[in-house]
mmCIF file of C-alpha atoms and ligand atoms in Angstrom:
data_model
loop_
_atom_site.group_PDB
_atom_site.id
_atom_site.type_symbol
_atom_site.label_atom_id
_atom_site.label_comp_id
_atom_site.label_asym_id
_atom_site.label_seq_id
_atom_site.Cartn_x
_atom_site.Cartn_y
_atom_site.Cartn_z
ATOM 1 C CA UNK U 1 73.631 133.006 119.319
ATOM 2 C CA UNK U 2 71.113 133.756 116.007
ATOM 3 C CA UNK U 3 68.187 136.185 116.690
ATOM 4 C CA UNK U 4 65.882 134.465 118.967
ATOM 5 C CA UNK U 5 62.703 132.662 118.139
ATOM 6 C CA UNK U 6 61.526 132.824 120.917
ATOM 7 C CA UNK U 7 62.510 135.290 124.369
ATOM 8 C CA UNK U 8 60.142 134.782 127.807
ATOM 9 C CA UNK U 9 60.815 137.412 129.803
ATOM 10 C CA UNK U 10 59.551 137.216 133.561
ATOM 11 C CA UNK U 11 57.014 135.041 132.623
ATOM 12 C CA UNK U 12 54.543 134.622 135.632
ATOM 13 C CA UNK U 13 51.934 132.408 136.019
ATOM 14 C CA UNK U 14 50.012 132.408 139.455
ATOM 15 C CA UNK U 15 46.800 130.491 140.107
ATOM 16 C CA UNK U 16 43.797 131.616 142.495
ATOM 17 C CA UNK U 17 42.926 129.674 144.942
ATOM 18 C CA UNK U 18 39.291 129.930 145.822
ATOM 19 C CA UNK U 19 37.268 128.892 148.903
ATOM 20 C CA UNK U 20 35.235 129.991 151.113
ATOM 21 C CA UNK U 21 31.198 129.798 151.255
ATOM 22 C CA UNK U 22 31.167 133.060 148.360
ATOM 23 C CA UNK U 23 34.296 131.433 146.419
ATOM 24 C CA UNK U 24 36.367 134.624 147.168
ATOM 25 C CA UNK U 25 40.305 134.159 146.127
ATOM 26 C CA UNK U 26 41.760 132.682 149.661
ATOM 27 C CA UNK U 27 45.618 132.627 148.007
ATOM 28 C CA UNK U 28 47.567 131.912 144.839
ATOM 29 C CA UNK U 29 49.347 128.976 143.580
ATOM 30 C CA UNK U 30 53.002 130.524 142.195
ATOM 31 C CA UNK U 31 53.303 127.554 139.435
ATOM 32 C CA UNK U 32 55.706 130.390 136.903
ATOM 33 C CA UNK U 33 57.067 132.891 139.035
ATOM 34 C CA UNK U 34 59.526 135.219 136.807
ATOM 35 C CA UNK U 35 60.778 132.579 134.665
ATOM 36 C CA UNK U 36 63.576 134.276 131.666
ATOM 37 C CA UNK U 37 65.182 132.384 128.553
ATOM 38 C CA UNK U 38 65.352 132.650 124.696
ATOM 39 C CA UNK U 39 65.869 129.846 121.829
ATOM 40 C CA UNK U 40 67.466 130.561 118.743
ATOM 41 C CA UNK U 41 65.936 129.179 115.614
ATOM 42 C CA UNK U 42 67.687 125.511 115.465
ATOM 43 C CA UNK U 43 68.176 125.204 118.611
ATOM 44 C CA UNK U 44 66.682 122.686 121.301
ATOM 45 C CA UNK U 45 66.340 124.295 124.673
ATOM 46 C CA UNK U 46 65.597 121.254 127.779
ATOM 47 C CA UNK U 47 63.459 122.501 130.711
ATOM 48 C CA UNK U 48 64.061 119.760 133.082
ATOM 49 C CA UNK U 49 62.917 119.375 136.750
ATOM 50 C CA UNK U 50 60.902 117.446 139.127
ATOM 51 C CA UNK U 51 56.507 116.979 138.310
ATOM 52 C CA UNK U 52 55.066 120.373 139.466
ATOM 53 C CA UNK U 53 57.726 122.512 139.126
ATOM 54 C CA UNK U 54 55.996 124.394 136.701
ATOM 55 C CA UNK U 55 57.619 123.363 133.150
ATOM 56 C CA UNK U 56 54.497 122.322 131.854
ATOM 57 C CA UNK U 57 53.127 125.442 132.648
ATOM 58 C CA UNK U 58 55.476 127.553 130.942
ATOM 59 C CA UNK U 59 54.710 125.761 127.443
ATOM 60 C CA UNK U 60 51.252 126.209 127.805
ATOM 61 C CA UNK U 61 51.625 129.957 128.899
ATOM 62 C CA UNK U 62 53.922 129.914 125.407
ATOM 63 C CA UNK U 63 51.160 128.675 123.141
ATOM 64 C CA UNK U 64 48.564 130.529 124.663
ATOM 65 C CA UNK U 65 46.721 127.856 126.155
ATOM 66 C CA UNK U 66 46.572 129.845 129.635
ATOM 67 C CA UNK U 67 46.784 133.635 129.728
ATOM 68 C CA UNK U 68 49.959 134.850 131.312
ATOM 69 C CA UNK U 69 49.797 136.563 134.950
ATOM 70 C CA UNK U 70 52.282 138.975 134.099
ATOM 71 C CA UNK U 71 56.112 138.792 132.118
ATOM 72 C CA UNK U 72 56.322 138.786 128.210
ATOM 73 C CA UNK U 73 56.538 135.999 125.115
ATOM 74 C CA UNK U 74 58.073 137.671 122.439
ATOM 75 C CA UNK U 75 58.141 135.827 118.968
ATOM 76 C CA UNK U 76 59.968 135.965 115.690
ATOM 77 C CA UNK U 77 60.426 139.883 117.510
ATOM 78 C CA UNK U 78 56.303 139.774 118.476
ATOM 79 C CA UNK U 79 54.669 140.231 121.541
ATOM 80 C CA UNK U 80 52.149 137.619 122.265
ATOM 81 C CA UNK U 81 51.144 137.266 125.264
ATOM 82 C CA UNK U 82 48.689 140.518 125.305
ATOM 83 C CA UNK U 83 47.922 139.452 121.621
ATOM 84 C CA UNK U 84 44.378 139.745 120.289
ATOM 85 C CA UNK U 85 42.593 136.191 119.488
ATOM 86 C CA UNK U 86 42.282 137.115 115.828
ATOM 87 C CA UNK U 87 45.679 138.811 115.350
ATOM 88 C CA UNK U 88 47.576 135.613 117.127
ATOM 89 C CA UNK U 89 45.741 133.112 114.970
ATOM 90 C CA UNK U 90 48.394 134.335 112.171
ATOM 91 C CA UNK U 91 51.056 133.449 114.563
ATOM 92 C CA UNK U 92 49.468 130.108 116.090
ATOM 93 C CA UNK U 93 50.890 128.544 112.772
ATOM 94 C CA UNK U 94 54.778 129.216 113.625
ATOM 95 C CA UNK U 95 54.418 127.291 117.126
ATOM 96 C CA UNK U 96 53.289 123.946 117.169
ATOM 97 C CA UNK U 97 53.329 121.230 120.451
ATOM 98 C CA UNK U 98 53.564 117.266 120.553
ATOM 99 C CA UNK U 99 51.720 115.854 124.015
ATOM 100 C CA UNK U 100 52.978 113.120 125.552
ATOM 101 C CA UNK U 101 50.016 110.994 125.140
ATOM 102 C CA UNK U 102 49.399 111.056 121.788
ATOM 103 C CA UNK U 103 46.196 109.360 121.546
ATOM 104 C CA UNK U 104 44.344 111.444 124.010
ATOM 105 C CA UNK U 105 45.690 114.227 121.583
ATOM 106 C CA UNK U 106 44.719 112.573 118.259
ATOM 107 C CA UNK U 107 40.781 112.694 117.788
ATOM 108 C CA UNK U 108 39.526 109.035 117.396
ATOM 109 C CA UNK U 109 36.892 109.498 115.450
ATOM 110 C CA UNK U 110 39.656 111.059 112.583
ATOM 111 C CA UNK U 111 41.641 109.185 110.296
ATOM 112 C CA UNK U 112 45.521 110.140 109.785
ATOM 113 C CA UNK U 113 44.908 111.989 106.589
ATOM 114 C CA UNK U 114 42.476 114.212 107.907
ATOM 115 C CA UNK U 115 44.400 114.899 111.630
ATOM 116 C CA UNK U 116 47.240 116.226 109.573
ATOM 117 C CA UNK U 117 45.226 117.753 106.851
ATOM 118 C CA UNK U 118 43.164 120.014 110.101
ATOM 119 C CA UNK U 119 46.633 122.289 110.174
ATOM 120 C CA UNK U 120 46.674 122.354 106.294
ATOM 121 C CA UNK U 121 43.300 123.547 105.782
ATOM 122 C CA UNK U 122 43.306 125.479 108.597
ATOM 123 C CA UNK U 123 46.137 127.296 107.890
ATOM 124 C CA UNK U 124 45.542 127.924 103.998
ATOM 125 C CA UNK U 125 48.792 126.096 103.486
ATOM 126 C CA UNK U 126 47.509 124.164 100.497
ATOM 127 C CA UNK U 127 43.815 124.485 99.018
ATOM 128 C CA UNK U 128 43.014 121.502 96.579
ATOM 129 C CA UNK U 129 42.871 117.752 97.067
ATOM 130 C CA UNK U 130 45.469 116.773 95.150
ATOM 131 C CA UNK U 131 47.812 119.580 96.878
ATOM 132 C CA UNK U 132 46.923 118.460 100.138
ATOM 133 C CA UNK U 133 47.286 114.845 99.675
ATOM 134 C CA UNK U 134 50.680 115.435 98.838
ATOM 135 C CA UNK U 135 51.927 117.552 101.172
ATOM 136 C CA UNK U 136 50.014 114.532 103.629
ATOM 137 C CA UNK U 137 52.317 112.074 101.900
ATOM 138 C CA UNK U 138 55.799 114.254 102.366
ATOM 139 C CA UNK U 139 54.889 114.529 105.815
ATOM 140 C CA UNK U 140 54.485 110.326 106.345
ATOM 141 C CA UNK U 141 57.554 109.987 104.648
ATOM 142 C CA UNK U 142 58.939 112.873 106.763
ATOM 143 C CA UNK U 143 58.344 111.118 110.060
ATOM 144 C CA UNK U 144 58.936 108.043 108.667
ATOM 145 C CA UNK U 145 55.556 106.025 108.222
ATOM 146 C CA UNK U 146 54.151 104.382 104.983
ATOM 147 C CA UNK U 147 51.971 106.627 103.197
ATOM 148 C CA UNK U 148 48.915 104.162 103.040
ATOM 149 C CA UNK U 149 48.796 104.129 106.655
ATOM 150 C CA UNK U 150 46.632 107.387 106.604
ATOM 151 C CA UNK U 151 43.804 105.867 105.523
ATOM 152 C CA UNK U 152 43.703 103.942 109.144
ATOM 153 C CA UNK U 153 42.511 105.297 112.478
ATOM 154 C CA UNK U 154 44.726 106.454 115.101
ATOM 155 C CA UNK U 155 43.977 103.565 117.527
ATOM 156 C CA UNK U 156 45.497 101.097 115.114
ATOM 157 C CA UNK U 157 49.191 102.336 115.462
ATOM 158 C CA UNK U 158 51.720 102.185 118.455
ATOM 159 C CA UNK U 159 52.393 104.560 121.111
ATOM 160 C CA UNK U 160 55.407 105.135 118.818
ATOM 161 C CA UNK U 161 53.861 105.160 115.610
ATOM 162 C CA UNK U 162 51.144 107.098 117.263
ATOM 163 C CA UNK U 163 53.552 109.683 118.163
ATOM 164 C CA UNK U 164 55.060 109.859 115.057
ATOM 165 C CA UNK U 165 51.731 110.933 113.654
ATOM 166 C CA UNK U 166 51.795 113.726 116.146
ATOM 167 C CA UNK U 167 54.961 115.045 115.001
ATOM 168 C CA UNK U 168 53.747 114.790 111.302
ATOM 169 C CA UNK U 169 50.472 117.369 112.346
ATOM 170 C CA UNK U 170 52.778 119.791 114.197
ATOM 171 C CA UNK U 171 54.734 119.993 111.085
ATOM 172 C CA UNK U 172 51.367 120.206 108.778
ATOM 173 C CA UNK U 173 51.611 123.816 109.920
ATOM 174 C CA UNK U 174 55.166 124.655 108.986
ATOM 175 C CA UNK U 175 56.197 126.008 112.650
ATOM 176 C CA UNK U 176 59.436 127.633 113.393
ATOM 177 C CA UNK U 177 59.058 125.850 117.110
ATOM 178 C CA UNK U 178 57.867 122.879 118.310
ATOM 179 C CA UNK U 179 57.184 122.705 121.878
ATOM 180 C CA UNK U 180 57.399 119.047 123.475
ATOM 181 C CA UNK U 181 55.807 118.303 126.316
ATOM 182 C CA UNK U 182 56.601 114.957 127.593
ATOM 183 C CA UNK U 183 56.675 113.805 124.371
ATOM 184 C CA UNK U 184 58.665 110.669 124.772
ATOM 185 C CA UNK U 185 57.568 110.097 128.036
ATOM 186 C CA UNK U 186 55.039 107.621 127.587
ATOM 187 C CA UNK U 187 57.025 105.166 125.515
ATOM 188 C CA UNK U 188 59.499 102.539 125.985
ATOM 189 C CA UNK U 189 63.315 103.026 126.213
ATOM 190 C CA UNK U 190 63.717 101.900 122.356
ATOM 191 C CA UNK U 191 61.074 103.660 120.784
ATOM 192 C CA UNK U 192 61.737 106.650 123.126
ATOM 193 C CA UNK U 193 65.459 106.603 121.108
ATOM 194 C CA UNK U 194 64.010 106.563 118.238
ATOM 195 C CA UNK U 195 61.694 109.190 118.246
ATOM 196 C CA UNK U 196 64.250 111.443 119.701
ATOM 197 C CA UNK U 197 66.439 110.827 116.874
ATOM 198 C CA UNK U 198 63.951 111.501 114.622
ATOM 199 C CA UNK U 199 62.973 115.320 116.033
ATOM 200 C CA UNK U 200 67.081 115.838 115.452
ATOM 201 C CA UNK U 201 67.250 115.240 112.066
ATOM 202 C CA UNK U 202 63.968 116.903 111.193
ATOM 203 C CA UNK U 203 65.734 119.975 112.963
ATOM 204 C CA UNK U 204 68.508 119.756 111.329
ATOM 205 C CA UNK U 205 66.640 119.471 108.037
ATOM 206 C CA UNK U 206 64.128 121.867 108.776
ATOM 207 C CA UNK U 207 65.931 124.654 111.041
ATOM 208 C CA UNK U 208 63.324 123.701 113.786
ATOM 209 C CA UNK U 209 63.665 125.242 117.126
ATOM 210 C CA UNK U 210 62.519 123.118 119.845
ATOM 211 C CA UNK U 211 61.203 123.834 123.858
ATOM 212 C CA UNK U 212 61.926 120.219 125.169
ATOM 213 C CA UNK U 213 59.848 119.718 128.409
ATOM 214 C CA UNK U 214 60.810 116.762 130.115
ATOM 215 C CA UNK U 215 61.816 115.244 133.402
ATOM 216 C CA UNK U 216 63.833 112.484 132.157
ATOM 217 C CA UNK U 217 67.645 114.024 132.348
ATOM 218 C CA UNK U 218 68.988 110.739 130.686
ATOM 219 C CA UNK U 219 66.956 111.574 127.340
ATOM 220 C CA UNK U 220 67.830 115.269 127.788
ATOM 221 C CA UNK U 221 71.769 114.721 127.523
ATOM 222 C CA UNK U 222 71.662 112.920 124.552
ATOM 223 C CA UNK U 223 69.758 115.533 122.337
ATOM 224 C CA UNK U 224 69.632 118.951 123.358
ATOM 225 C CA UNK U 225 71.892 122.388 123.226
ATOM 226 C CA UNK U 226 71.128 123.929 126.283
ATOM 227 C CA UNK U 227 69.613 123.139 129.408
ATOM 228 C CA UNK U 228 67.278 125.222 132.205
ATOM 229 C CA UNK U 229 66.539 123.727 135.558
ATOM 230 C CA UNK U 230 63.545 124.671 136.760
ATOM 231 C CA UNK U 231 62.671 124.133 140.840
ATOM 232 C CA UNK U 232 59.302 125.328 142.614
ATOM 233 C CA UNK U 233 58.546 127.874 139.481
ATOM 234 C CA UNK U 234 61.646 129.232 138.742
ATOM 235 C CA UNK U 235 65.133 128.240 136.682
ATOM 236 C CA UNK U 236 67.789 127.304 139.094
ATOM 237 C CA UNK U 237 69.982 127.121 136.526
ATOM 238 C CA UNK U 238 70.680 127.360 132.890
ATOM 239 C CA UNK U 239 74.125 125.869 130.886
ATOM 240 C CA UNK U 240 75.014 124.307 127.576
ATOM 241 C CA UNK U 241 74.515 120.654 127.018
ATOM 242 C CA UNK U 242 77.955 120.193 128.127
ATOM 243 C CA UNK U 243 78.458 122.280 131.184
ATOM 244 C CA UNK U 244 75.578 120.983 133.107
ATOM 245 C CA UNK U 245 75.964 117.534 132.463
ATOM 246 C CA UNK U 246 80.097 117.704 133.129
ATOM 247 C CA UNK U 247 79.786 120.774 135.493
ATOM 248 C CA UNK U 248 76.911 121.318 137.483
ATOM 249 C CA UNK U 249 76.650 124.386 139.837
ATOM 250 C CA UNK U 250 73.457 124.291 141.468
ATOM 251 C CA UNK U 251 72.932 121.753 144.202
ATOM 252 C CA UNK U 252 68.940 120.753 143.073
ATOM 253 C CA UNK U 253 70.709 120.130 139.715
ATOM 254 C CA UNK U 254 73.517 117.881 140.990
ATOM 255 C CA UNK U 255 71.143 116.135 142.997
ATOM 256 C CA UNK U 256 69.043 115.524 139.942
ATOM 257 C CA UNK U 257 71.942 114.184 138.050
ATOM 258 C CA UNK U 258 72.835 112.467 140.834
ATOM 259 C CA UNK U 259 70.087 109.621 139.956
ATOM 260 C CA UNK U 260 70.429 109.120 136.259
ATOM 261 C CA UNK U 261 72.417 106.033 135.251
ATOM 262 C CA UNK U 262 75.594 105.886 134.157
ATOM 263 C CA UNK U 263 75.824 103.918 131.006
ATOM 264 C CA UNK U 264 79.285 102.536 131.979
ATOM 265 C CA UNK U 265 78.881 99.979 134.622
ATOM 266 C CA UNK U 266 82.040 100.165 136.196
ATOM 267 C CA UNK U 267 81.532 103.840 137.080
ATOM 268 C CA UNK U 268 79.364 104.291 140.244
ATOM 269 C CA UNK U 269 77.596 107.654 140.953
ATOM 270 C CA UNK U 270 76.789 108.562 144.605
ATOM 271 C CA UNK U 271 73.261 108.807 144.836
ATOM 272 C CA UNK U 272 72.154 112.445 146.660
ATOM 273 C CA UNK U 273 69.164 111.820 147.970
ATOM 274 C CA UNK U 274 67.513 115.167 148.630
ATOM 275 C CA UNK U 275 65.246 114.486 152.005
ATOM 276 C CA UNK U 276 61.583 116.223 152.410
ATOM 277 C CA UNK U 277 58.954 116.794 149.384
ATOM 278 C CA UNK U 278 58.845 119.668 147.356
ATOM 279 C CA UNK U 279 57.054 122.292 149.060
ATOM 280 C CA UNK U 280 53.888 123.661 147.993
ATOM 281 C CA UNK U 281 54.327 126.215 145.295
ATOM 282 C CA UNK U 282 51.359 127.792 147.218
ATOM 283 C CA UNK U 283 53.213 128.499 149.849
ATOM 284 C CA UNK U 284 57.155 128.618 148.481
ATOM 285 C CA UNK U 285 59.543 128.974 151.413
ATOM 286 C CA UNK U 286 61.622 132.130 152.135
ATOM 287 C CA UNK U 287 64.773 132.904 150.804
ATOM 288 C CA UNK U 288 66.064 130.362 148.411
ATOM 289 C CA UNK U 289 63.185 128.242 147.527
ATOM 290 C CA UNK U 290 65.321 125.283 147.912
ATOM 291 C CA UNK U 291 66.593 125.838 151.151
ATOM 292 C CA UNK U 292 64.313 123.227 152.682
ATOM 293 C CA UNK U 293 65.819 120.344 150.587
ATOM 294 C CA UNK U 294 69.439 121.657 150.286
ATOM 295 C CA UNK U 295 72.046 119.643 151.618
ATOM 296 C CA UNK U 296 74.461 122.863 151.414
ATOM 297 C CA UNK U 297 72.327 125.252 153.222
ATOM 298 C CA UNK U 298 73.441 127.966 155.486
ATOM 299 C CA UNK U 299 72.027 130.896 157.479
ATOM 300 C CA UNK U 300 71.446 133.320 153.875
ATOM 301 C CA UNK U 301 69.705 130.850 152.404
ATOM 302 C CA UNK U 302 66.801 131.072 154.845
ATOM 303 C CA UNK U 303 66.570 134.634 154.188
ATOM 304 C CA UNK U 304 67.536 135.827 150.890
ATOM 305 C CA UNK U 305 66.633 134.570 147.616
ATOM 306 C CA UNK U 306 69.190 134.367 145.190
ATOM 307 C CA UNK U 307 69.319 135.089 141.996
ATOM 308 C CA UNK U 308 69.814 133.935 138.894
ATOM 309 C CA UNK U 309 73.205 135.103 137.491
ATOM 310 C CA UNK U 310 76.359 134.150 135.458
ATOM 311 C CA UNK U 311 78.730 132.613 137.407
ATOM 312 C CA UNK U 312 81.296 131.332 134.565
ATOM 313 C CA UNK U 313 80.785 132.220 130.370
ATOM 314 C CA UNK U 314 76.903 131.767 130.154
ATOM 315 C CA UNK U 315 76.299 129.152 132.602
ATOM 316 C CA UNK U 316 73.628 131.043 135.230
ATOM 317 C CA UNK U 317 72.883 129.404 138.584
ATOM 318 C CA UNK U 318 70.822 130.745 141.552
ATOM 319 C CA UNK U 319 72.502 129.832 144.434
ATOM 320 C CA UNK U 320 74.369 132.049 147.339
ATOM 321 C CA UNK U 321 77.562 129.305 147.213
ATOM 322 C CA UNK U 322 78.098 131.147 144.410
ATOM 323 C CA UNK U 323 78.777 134.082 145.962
ATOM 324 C CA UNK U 324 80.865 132.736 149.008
ATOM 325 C CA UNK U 325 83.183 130.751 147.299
ATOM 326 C CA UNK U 326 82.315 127.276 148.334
ATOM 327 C CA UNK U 327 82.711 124.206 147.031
ATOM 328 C CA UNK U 328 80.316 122.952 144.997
ATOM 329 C CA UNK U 329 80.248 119.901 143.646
ATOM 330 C CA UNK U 330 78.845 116.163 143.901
ATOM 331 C CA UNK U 331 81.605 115.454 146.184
ATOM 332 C CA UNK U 332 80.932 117.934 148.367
ATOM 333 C CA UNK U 333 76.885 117.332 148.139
ATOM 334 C CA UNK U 334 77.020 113.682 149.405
ATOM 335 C CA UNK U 335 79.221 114.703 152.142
ATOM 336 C CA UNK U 336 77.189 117.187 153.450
ATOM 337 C CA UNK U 337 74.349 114.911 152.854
ATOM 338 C CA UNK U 338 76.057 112.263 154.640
ATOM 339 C CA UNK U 339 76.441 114.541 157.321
ATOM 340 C CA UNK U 340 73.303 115.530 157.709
ATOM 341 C CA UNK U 341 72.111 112.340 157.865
ATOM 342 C CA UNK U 342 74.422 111.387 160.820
ATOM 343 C CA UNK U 343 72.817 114.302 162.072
ATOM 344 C CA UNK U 344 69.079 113.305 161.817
ATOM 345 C CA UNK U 345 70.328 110.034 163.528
ATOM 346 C CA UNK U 346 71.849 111.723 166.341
ATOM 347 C CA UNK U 347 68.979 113.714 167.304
ATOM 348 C CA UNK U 348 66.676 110.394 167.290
HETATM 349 FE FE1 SF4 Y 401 71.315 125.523 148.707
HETATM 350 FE FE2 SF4 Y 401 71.646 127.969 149.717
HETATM 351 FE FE3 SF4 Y 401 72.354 127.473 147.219
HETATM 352 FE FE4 SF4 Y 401 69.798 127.561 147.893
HETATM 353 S S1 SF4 Y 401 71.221 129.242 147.953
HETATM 354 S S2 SF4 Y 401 70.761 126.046 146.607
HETATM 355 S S3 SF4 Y 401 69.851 126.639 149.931
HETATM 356 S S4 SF4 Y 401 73.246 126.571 149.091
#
């Protein structure tokens, strides 16, 4: 792998909790807790898991938008996470973000030329009107819009179109990232495609790197190089593309991958459905955090918490299976699922 971009190193993010009459801290919400990876400039990095696991949080810890509880975010080799407000603002340009509702993140009251020219401006990337207006007009053509359409407001355009015009202001400012948050979230399965397609060739024309936050595994396989699972604030696992998708290690993971369709219709998928919510990441269980869901679990589990390690090449799981040399596998998932529902049965 090329130098890194970006490297989070035991990122934590904990929240207070307050209550009481005096609003004294009563307990912490552990939404990041020691979360590790790097992404190499052209490279597209998936954090995948279930709402509230804590992806979300980790991008906005990475731009800044919450201060970190402890851990590092190094990038392009600089610290930033105990950066100074006016010494980051140099560095705000290289990392840009695209919401997944782009029209609560497009100002209304701002036409298209002026929501990309903010960046520009901003950033002292171009200085007269002419030199602005054409950068604005690479840029439409970049994300593929006609450039007239910046003369109209934002709640003219499509969910699509709207989100095109989100991409087109993160690139205003010339970043060497692009964090996505949901991005194609929001829209339908076509225009999802298309958007998708359209971040891969601007990162292949541009070098991009991209932190692609999403919960929707189906869009993940088609368009990124590597893959971290995260569960109840940490990574479960992290693998190439490939690997996780054709050889999943971690039972959360093969659970997840357990429920996204199979294009071919005359392959059928066992469905592992994992029983219980997600716990409270107030209030994370002992041991592996995942021992309350795990169809695989065994005495260790409840005690010890297992880390995240290599287990073939640079595919990393956390999981004590690992360790005892047990099967693991989707086979051997639903039938200990299975079982365990036979179980639940019996005891009624
Ligand atoms: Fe399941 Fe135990 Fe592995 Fe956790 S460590 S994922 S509970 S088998």
């Amino acid at each position: 792998m090329t130098q890194p971009i970006l490297e989070v190193n035991d990122l934590k993010k904990h929240f207070p909790i307050r209550g009481g009459l005096f609003g004294q801290t009563t307990g912490q919400v552990y939404a990041v807790d020691g979360v590790s990876f790097s992404i190499a400039k052209g490279e597209t990095l998936s954090l995948v898991g279930e709402s509230g696991c804590g992806k979300s949080t980790v991008g906005k810890a990475i731009l800044r938008l919450l201060p970190v509880t402890s851990g590092q975010v190094v990038l392009d080799g600089q610290r930033i996470d105990d950066m100074s407000a006016g010494k980051l603002r140099a560095l705000r340009r290289s990392v840009q973000v695209v919401f997944q509702d782009p029209f609560s993140s497009l100002n209304p009251r701002m036409k298209v030329r002026d929501v990309i020219a903010e960046p520009i401006i901003n950033f002292g990337l171009a200085t007269t009107r002419a030199a602005i207006d054409e950068r604005i007009a690479l840029l439409m053509d970049k994300v593929r819009l006609p450039r007239d359409a910046v003369n109209r407001w934002p709640h003219e355009f499509s969910g699509g179109q709207r989100q095109r015009i989100g991409i087109a202001r993160a690139l205003a400012a010339e970043p060497d990232l692009i964090i996505c948050d949901e991005a194609v979230s929001a829209l339908d399965v076509s225009v999802k495609a298309q958007i998708v397609n359209l971040l891969q060739d601007l990162q292949k024309e541009l070098g991009l790197a991209l932190l692609f936050i999403s919960h929707d595994l189906a869009i993940v396989e088609h368009m990124t190089h590597r893959v971290a699972v995260m569960y109840l604030g940490k990574i479960v696992e992290m693998a190439t593309r490939r690997e996780i998708f054709a050889n999943p290690k971690h039972p959360y993971t093969i659970a997840l991958l357990s429920a996204v369709p199979v294009p071919d219709p005359g392959r059928v998928r066992d469905r592992i459905i994992l029983k219980g919510d997600v716990p409270s990441p107030s209030n994370p269980p002992k041991g592996c955090r995942f021992h309350t869901r795990c169809p695989m679990v065994f005495d260790r589990c409840r005690v010890e918490e297992p880390e995240l390690k290599p287990t073939t090449g640079t595919h990393m799981a956390a999981c004590h299976l690992h360790d005892s040399h047990r099967q693991v596998d989707a086979a051997a998932m639903t039938l200990a699922s299975s079982a365990n529902a036979r179980q639940a049965v019996a005891a009624t």
